[in-house]
Coordinates of C-alpha atoms in Angstrom, one line a residue:
X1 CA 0.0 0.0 0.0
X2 CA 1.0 3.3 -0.9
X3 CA 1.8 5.8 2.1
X4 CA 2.7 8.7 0.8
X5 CA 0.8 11.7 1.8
X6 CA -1.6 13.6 -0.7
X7 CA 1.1 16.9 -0.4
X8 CA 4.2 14.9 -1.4
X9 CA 2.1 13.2 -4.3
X10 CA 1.4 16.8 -5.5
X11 CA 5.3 17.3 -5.3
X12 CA 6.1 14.4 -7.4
X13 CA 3.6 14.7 -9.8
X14 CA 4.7 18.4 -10.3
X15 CA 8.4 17.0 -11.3
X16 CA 7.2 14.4 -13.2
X17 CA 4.8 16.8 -15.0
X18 CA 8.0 18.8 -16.4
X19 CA 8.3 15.9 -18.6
X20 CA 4.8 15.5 -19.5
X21 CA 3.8 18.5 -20.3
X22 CA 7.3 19.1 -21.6
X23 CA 5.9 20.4 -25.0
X24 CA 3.9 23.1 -24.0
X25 CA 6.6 23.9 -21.1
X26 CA 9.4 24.3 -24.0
X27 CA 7.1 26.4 -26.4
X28 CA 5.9 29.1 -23.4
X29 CA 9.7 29.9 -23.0
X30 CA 11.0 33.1 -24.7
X31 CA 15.0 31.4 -25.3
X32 CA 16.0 29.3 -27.5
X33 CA 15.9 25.7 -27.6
X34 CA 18.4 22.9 -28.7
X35 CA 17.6 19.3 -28.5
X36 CA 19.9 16.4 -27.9
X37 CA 19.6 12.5 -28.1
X38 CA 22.7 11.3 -26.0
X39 CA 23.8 11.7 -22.8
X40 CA 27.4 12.7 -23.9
X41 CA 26.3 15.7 -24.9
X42 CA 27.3 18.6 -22.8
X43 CA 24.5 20.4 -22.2
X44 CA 26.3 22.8 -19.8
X45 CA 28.0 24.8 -23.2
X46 CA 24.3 24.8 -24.5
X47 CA 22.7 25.9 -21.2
X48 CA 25.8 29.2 -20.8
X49 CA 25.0 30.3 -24.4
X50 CA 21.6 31.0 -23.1
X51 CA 19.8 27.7 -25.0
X52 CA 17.5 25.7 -23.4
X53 CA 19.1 22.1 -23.7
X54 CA 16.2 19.2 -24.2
X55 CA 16.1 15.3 -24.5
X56 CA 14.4 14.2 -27.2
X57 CA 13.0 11.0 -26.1
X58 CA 10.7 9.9 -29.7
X59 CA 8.1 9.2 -27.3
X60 CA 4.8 10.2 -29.1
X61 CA 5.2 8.1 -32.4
X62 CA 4.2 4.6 -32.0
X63 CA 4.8 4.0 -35.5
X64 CA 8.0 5.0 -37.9
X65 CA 6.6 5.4 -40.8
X66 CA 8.0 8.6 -42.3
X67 CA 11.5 7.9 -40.6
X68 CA 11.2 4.1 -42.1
X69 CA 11.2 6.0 -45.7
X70 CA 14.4 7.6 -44.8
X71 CA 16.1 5.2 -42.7
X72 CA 16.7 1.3 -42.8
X73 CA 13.9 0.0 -40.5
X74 CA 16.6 -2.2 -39.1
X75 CA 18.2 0.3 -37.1
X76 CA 17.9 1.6 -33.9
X77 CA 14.1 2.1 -33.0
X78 CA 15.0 4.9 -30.8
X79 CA 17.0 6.8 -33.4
X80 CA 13.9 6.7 -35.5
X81 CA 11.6 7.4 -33.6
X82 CA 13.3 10.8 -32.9
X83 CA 13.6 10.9 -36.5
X84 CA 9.8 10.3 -36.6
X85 CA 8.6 13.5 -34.5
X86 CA 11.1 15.6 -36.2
X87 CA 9.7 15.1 -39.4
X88 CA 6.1 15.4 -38.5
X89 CA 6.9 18.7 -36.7
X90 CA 6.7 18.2 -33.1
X91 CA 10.1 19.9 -32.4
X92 CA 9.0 22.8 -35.1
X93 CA 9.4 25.0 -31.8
X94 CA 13.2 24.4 -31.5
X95 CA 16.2 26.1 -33.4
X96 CA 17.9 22.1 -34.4
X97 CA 19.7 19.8 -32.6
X98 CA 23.7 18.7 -31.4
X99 CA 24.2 14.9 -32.5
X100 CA 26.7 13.7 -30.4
X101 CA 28.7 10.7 -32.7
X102 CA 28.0 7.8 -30.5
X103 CA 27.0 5.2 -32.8
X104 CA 26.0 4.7 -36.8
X105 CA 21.9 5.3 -35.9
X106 CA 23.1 9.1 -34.5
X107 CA 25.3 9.7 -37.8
X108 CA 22.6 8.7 -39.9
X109 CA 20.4 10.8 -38.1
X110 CA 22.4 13.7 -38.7
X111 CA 22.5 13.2 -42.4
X112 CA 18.8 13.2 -42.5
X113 CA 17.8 16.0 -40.5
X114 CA 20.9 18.0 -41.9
X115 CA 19.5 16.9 -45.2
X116 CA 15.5 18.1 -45.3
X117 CA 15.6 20.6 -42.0
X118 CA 18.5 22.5 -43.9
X119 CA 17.3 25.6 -42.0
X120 CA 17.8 23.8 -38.6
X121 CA 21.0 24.1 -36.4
X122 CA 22.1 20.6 -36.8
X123 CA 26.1 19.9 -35.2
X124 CA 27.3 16.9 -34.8
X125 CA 29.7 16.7 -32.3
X126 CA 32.6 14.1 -32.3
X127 CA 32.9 11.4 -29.4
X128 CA 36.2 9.5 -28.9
X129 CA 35.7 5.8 -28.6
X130 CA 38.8 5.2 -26.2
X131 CA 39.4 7.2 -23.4
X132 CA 43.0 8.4 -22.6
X133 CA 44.7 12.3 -22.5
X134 CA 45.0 12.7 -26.0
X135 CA 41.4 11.8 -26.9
X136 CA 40.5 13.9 -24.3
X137 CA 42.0 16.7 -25.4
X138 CA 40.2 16.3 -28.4
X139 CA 37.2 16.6 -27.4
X140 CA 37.9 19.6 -25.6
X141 CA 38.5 21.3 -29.3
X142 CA 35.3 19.5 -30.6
X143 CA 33.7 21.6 -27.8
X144 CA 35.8 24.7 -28.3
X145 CA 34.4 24.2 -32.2
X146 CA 30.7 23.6 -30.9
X147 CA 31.0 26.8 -28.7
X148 CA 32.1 28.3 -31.9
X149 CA 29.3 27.4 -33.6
X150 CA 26.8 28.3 -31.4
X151 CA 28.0 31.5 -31.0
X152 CA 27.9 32.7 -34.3
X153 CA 24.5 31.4 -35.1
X154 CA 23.2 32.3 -32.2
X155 CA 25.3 35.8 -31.7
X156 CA 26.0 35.2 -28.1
X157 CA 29.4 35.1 -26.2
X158 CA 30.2 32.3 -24.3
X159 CA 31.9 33.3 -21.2
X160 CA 34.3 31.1 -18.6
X161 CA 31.8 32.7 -16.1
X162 CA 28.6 31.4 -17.7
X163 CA 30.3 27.8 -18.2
X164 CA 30.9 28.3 -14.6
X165 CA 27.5 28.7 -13.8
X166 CA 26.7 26.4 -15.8
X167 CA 28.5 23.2 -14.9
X168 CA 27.1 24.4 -11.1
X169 CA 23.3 24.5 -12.2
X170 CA 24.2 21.1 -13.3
X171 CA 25.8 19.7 -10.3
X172 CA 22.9 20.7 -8.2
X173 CA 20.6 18.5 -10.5
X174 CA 22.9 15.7 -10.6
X175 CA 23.4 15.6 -6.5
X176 CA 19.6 16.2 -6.2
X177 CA 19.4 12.8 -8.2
X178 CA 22.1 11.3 -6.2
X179 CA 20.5 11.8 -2.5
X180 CA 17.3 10.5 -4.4
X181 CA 18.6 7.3 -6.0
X182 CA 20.3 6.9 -2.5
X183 CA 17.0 6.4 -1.1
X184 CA 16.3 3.4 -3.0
X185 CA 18.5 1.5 -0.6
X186 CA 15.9 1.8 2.1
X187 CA 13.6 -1.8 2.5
X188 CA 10.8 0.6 2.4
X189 CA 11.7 3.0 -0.8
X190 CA 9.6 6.2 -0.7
X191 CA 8.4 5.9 -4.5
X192 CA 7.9 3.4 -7.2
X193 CA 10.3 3.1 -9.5
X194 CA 8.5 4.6 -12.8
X195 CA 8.3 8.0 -10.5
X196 CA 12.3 7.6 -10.6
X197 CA 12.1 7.1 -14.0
X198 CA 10.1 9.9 -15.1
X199 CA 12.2 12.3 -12.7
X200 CA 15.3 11.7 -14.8
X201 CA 13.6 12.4 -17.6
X202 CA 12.3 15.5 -16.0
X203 CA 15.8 16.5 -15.5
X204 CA 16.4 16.5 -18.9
X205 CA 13.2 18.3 -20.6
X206 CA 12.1 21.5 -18.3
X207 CA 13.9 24.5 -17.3
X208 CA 16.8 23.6 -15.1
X209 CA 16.2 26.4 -12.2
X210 CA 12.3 25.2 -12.1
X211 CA 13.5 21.6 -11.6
X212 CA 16.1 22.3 -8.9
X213 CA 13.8 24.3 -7.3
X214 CA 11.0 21.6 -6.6
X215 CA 13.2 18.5 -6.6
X216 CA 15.2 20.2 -3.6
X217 CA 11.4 20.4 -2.3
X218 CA 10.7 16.8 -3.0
X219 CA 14.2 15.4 -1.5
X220 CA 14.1 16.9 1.8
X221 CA 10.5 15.6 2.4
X222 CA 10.9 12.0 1.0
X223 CA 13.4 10.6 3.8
X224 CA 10.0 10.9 6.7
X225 CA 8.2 8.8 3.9
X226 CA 8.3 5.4 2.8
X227 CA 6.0 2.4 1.1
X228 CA 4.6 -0.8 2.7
X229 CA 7.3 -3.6 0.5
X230 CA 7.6 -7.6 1.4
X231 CA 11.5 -7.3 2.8
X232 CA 12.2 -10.3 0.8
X233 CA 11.2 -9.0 -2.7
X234 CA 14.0 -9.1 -5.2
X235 CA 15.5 -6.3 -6.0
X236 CA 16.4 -5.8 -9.5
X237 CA 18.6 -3.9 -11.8
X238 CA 17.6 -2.8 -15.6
X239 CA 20.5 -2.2 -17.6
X240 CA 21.0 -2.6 -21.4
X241 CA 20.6 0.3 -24.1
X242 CA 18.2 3.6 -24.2
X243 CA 15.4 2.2 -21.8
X244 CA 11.9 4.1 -21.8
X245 CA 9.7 1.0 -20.5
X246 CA 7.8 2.2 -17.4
X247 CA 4.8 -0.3 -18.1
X248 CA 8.1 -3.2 -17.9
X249 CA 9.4 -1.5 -14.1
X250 CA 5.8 -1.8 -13.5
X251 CA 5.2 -5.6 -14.4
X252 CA 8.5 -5.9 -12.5
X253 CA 6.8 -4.7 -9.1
X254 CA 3.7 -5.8 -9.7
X255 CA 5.1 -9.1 -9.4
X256 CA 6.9 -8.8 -6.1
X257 CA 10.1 -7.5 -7.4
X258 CA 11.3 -4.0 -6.6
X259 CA 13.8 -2.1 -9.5
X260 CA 16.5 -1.0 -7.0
X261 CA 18.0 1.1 -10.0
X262 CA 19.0 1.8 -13.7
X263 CA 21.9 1.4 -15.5
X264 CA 21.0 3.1 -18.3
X265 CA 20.8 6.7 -20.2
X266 CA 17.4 7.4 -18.3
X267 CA 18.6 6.0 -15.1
X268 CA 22.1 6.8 -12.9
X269 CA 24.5 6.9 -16.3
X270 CA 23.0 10.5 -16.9
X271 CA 23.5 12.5 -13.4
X272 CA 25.8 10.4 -11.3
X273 CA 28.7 12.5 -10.2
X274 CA 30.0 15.8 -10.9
X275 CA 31.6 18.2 -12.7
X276 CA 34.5 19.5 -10.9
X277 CA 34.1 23.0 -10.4
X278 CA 37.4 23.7 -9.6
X279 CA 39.0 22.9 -12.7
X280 CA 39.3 25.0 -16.1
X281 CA 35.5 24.3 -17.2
X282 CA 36.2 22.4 -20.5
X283 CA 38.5 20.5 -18.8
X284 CA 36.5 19.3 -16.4
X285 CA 33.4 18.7 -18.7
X286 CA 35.8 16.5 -20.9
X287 CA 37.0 14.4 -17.6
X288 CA 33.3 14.1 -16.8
X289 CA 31.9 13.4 -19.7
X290 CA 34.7 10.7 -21.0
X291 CA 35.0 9.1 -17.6
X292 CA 32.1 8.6 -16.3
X293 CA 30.2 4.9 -16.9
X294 CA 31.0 4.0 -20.5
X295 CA 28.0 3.1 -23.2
X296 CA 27.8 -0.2 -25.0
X297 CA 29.1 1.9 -28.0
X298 CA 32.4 2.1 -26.6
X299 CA 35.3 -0.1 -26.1
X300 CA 35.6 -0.7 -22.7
X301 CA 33.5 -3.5 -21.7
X302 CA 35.7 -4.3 -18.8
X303 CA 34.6 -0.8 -17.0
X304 CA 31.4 -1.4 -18.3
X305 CA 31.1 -4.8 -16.1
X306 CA 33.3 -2.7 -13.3
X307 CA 30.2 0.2 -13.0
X308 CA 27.5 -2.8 -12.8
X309 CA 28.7 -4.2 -10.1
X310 CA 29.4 -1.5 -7.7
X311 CA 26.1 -0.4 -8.5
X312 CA 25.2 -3.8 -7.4
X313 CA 26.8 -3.6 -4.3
X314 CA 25.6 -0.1 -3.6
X315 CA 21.9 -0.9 -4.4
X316 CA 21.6 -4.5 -2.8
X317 CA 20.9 -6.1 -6.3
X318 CA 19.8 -9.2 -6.8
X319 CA 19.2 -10.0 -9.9
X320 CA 19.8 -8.2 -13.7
X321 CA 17.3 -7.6 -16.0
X322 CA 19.2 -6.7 -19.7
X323 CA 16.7 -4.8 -21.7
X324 CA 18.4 -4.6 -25.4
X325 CA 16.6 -2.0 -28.7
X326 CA 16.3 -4.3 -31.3
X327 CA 18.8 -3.5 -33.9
X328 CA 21.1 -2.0 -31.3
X329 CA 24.3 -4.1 -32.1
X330 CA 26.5 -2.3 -29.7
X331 CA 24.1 -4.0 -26.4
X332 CA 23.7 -6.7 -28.2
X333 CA 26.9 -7.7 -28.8
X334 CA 28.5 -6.5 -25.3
X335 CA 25.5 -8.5 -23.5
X336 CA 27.4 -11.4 -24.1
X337 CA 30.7 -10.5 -22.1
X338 CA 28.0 -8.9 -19.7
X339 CA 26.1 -11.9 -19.1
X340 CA 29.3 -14.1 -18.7
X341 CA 30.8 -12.0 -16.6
X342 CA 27.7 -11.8 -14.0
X343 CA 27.5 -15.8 -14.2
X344 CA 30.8 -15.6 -12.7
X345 CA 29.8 -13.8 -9.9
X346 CA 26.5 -15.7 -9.9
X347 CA 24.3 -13.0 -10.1
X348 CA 21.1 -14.0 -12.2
X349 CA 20.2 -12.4 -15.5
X350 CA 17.5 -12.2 -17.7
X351 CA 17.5 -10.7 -21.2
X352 CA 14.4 -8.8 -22.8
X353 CA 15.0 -7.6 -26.5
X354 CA 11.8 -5.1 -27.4
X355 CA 11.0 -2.7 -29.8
X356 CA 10.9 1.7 -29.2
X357 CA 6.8 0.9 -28.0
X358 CA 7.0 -2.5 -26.5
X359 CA 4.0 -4.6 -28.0
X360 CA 5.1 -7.9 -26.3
X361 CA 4.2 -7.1 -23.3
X362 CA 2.0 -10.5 -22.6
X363 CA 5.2 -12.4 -23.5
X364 CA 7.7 -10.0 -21.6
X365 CA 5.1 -10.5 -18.4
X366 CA 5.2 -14.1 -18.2
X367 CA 9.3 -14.0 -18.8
X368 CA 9.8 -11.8 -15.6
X369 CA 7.7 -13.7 -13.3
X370 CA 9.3 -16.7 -14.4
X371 CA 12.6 -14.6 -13.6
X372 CA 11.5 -13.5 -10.2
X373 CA 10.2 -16.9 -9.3
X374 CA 13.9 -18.5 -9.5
X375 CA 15.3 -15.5 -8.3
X376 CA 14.0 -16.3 -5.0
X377 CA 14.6 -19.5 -4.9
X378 CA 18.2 -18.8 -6.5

């Protein structure tokens, strides 16, 4: 049974309504907006040239069918998705886009949009696949070049002091997210874990300032709160590529399990740590940004396996539920080492593949309870 007051409902339904209602939000604000479709992109140049940096999550289209006619259809659903709302106008409202080069889907992506939005500000921004000082320091001039860029099309200057503000706006939301995640290690955690879902991607769709604001409300209320949970429900991990499935979290507890966290774009990968503020600010942007919890699309699978399981340990995980995009080689592929790796350390694993707008969800259901039966009898 749900405890939590009618007040604090109010407060999470305002931060989850940032997402929502994230349309209408984005097209009442006098500034500029610049959507993005990977968490590598720094959205703390975007936000000190006065832009309004936005997700773009493909959410509305259940069907592809524009996209399909530019695009293979066997490529990533997510990619096309996006692909999909831009082309039937619902991001008319935004100046273009910064396409950070994560995988082949993103590239193709940029030669679309580049190709019939000529008119929108479309940059694709380079990502180094291995991490060591000299990449680094290239991807400090890819963001020297994007400033650049922005500031000529968008005649503004882009001051050390702004990216200083910046990268501290962006801190705040990030350790807001932290002390909230942290809460999930409780037996009782406050809030089901679609609201935690939705947060995140509240963090990165409203006006930053408007989302510190009430999340600071929400954290410091939440600890004196928590819901009635069996204390020997398993508690489960998603992990995998771009994961937008609250109806699967929602099988997963309806079922007696309990999703202690993600390891995913939409889940700790986009807030944990911080930007050190004490640094030069592209430097420190480049040591976040290429350090931090590495994607399936780059090499290092060994860090990969490193990050799950010390999110393992810190969230008292039990069992891993891989949730793979079809078409999405990079997660397929790495699932493999992944999955081996766990069975060493004989943690239980269960792989879902789905599409963007899962339509197996009879199938998917019967999978995890199957899953969550053997978990507790693992």
């Amino acid at each position: 049974m749900d405890t939590l007051n009618t007040q604090l409902r109010t407060r999470i339904t305002e931060i989850t309504d940032i997402h929502h209602n994230r349309f209408e939000i984005l097209k009442a604000l006098d500034r500029p907006k610049i959507g993005w479709v990977s968490i590598y992109t720094p959205e703390e140049i975007l936000y000190a040239a006065g832009l309004i940096p936005y997700r773009i999550f493909g959410e509305t289209c259940t069907k592809t069918t524009k996209a399909s006619a530019y695009m293979h259809r066997n490529i990533c659903p997510y990619v096309l998705s996006c692909l999909e709302e831009v082309l039937a106008g619902k991001h008319d409202f935004a100046d273009g886009a910064v396409i950070a080069n994560v995988c082949d889907a993103r590239r193709r992506l940029f030669d679309v949009w580049k190709y019939f939005r000529s008119n929108d500000f479309v940059h694709m921004l380079d990502l180094p696949k291995e991490i060591d000082a000299t990449t680094k320091a290239y991807f400090i001039t890819e963001m020297q070049h994007l400033m650049a860029v922005l500031e000529e099309r968008f005649d503004v200057k882009i001051t050390d002091q702004a990216l200083r503000h910046a990268v501290s706006v962006y801190n705040q939301s990030r350790e807001l997210m932290q002390r909230l995640y942290d809460l999930r290690n409780d037996i009782h955690p406050p809030i089901a874990g679609e609201d935690y879902m939705f947060m995140v991607k509240a963090a990165m769709t409203g006006p930053r300032e408007i989302f510190n604001e009430k999340m600071t409300q929400l954290v410091e209320d939440l600890p004196r709160h928590g819901r009635e949970q069996p204390v020997a429900t398993p508690r489960i991990m998603i992990c995998g590529s771009y994961f937008d499935h609250p109806h699967i979290i929602r099988v997963i507890e309806e079922m007696g399990g309990m999703v202690a966290c993600e390891d995913t774009s939409n889940g700790v990968k986009y807030f944990e740590g911080t930007v050190d503020e004490d640094k030069e600010p592209l430097a420190a942007l480049a040591d976040y940004y290429l350090d931090k919890a590495t994607c399936a699309a780059l090499f290092d699978s060994g860090k990969r396996f490193d990050h799950m399981m010390a999110l393992i340990r810190q969230y008292k995980v039990d069992a891993v539920i891989y949730v793979s995009l079809k078409f999405c080689d990079n997660n397929l592929i790495d699932f493999h080492y992944q999955q081996k790796r766990l069975a060493e350390k004989k943690i239980p694993v269960l792989f879902l593949e789905t599409e963007r707008m899962a339509s197996n969800m009879g199938q998917i259901r019967t999978r995890i309870q199957a899953f969550l039966e053997a978990v507790m009898l693992w």
